[in-house]
Coordinates of C-alpha atoms in Angstrom, one line a residue:
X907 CA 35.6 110.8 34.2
X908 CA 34.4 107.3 35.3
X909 CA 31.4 106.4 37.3
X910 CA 34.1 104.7 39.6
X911 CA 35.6 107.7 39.9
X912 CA 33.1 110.3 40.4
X913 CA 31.8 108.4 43.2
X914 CA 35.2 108.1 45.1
X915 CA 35.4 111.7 44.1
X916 CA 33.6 114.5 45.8
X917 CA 30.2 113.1 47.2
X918 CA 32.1 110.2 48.9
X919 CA 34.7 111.9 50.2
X920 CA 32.3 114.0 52.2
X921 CA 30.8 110.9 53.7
X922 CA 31.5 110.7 57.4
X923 CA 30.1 109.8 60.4
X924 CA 28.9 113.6 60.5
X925 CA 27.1 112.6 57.1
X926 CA 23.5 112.8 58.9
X927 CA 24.7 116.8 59.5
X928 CA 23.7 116.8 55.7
X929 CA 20.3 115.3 55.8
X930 CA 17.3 117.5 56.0
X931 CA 16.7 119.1 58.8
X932 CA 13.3 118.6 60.6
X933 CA 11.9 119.9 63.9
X934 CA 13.2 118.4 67.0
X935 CA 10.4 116.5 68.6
X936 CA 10.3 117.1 72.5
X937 CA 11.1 113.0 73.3
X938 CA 14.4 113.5 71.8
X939 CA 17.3 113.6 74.5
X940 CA 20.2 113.5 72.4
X941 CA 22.7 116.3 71.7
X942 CA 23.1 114.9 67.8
X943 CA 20.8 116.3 65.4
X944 CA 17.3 114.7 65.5
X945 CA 17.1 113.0 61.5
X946 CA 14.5 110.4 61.6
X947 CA 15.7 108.9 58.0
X948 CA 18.7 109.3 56.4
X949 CA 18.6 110.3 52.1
X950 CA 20.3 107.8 49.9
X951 CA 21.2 111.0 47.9
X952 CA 23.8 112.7 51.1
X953 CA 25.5 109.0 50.7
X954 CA 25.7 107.6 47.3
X955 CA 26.7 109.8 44.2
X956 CA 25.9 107.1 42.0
X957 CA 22.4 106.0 40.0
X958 CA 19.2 107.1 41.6
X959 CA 18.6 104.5 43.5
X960 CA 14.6 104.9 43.9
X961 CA 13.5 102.4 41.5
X962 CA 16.3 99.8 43.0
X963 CA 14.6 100.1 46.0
X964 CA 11.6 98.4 45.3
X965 CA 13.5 95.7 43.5
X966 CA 16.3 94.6 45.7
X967 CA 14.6 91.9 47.9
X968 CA 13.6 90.1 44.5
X969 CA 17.2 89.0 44.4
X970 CA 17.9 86.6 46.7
X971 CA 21.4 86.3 46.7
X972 CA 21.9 90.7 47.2
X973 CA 19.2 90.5 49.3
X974 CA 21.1 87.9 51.7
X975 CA 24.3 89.9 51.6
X976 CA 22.4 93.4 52.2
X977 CA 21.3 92.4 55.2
X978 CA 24.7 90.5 56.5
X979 CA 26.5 93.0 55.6
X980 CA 24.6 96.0 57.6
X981 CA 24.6 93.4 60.9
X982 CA 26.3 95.3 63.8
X983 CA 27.3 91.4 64.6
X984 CA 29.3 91.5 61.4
X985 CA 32.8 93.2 61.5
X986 CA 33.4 96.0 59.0
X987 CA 36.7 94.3 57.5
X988 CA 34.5 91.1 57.2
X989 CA 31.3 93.4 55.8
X990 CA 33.9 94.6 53.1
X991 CA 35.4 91.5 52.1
X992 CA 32.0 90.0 51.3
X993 CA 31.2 92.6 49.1
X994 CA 34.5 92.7 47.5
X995 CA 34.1 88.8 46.9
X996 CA 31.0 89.4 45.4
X997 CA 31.6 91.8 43.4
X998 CA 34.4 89.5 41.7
X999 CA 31.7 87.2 40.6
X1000 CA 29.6 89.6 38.7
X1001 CA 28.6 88.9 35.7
X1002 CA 26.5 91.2 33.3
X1003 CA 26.2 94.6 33.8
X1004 CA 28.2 95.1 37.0
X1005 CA 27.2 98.9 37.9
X1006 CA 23.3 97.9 37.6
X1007 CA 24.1 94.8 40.1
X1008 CA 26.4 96.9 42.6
X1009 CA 23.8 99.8 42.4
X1010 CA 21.5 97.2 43.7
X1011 CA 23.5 95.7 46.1
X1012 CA 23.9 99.6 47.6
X1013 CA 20.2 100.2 47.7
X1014 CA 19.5 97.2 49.5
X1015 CA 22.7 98.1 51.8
X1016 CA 20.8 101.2 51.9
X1017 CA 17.5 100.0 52.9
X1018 CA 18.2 97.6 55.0
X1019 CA 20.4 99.9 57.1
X1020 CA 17.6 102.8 57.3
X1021 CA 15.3 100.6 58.9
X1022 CA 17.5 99.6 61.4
X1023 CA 18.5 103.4 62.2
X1024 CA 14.8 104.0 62.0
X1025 CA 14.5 101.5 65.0
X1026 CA 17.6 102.8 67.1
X1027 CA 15.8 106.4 66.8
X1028 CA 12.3 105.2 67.8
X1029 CA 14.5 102.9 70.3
X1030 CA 15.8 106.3 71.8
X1031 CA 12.5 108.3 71.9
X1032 CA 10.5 105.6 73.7
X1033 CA 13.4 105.2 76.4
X1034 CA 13.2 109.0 76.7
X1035 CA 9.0 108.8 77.1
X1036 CA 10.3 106.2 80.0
X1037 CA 12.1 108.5 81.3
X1038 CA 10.2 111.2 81.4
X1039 CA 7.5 108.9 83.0
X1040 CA 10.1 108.1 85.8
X1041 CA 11.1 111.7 86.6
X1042 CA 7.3 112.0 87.4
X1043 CA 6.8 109.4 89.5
X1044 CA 9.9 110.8 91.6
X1045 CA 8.5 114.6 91.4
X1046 CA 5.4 112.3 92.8
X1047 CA 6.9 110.7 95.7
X1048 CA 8.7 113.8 96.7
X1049 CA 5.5 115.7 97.4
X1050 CA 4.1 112.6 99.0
X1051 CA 7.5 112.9 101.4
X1052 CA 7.3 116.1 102.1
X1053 CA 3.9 115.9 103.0
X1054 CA 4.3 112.7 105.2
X1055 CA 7.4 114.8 106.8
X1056 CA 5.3 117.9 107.7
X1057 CA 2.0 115.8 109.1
X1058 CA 0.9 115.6 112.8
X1059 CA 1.6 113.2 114.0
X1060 CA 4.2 111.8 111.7
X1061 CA 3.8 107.7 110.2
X1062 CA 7.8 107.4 110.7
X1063 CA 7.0 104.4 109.3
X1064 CA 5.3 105.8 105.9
X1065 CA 8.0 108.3 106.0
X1066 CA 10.8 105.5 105.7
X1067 CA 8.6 103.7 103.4
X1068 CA 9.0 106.8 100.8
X1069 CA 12.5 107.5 101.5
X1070 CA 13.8 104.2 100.7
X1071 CA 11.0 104.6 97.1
X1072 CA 12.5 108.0 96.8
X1073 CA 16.3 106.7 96.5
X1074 CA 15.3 103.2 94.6
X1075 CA 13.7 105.6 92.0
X1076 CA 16.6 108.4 92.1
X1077 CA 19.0 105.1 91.7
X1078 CA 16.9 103.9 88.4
X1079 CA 16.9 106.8 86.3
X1080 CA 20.7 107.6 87.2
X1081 CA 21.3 104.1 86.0
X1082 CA 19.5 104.4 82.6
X1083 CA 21.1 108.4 82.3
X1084 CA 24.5 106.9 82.1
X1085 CA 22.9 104.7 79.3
X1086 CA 22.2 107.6 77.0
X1087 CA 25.0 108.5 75.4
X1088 CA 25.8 105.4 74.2
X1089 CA 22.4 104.9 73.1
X1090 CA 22.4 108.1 71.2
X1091 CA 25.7 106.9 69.0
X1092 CA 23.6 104.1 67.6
X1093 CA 22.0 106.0 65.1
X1094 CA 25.5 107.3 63.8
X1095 CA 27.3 103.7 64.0
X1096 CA 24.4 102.8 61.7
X1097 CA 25.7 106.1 59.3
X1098 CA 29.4 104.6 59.4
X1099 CA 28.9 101.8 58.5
X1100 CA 26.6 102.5 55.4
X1101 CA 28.8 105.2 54.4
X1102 CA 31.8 102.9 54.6
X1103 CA 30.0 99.9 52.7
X1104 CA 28.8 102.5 49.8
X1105 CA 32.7 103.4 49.5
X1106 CA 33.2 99.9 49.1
X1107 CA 30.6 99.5 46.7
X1108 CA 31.6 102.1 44.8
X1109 CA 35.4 101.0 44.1
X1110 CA 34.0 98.4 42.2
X1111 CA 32.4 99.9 40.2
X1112 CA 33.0 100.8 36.1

């Protein structure tokens, strides 16, 4: 069997965007909100049936053209049909040993596209510190409320005061709640689209 083959074979057809199901699993830390599986890194190895891609890693940004089209490629402002064409066009213009240029061309892909899941995840743990921090700060002025409610004599005044800071801070973290969810896909757009670009990568190869 080809390498082509074998890659478009088993290992890639299992890619999805459930492929981060498949990556090691590691303890939940307590600043993650999301109902997806907490994987701080995804492993080359659940995405790319090809070469071991370990020694590729260190040596992809020496190559200034693969290094340009890793990183265009992995863009969220870049469409996937226009992600795919670049490398197709690319890889028509090989020359040499095409599977050792396309296996660097994925490991930068790769690369390039776990750091920026790496920042989406950190990205979703600090907002969820924030939040935290928020929720606090409203627990807070709820006892400072109640208390002002239940003085003698009452500061109406003071009492208004933390009603209308009650409801302003109520009215925040409902705001940023509706955010999460779509926050919490980042991680697994980033996952698509690597998965998608390694099939690509792959077809071309011998």
């Amino acid at each position: 069997m080809s390498l082509k083959a074998a890659l478009l074979g088993a290992g890639l057809a299992a890619m999805s965007a459930a492929s981060a199901h498949a990556q090691p699993r590691v303890d939940t830390p307590p600043d993650w909100p999301c109902v997806q599986v907490f994987v701080p890194t995804l492993s080359a190895a659940t995405i790319w049936a090809g070469p071991p891609v370990e020694d590729y890693l260190k040596a992809w940004p020496d190559n200034r053209e693969i290094a340009s089209l890793a990183t265009r490629v992995v863009s969220r402002a870049v469409p996937d049909d226009e992600a795919n064409a670049a490398i197709d066009r690319f890889a028509g213009s090989i020359q040499g040993d095409r599977n050792e240029t396309l296996t660097l061309l994925f490991a930068g892909v790769f690369d390039e596209a776990n750091r920026m899941r790496s920042r989406a995840v950190d990205a979703i743990r600090k907002f969820d510190r924030a939040q935290k921090g928020m929720l606090a700060n409203m627990t807070k002025t709820v006892g400072e409320l109640d208390k002002a409610r239940a003085a003698e004599p009452r500061d109406e005044a003071r009492i208004r005061e933390l009603g209308e800071q009650l409801a302003w801070q109520r009215r925040i973290i409902e705001e940023r709640h509706r955010s999460l969810g779509a926050l919490c896909e980042q991680p697994a757009i980033v996952e698509r689209r690597v998965g998608q670009l390694a099939r690509t990568i792959a077809n071309h190869m011998e």
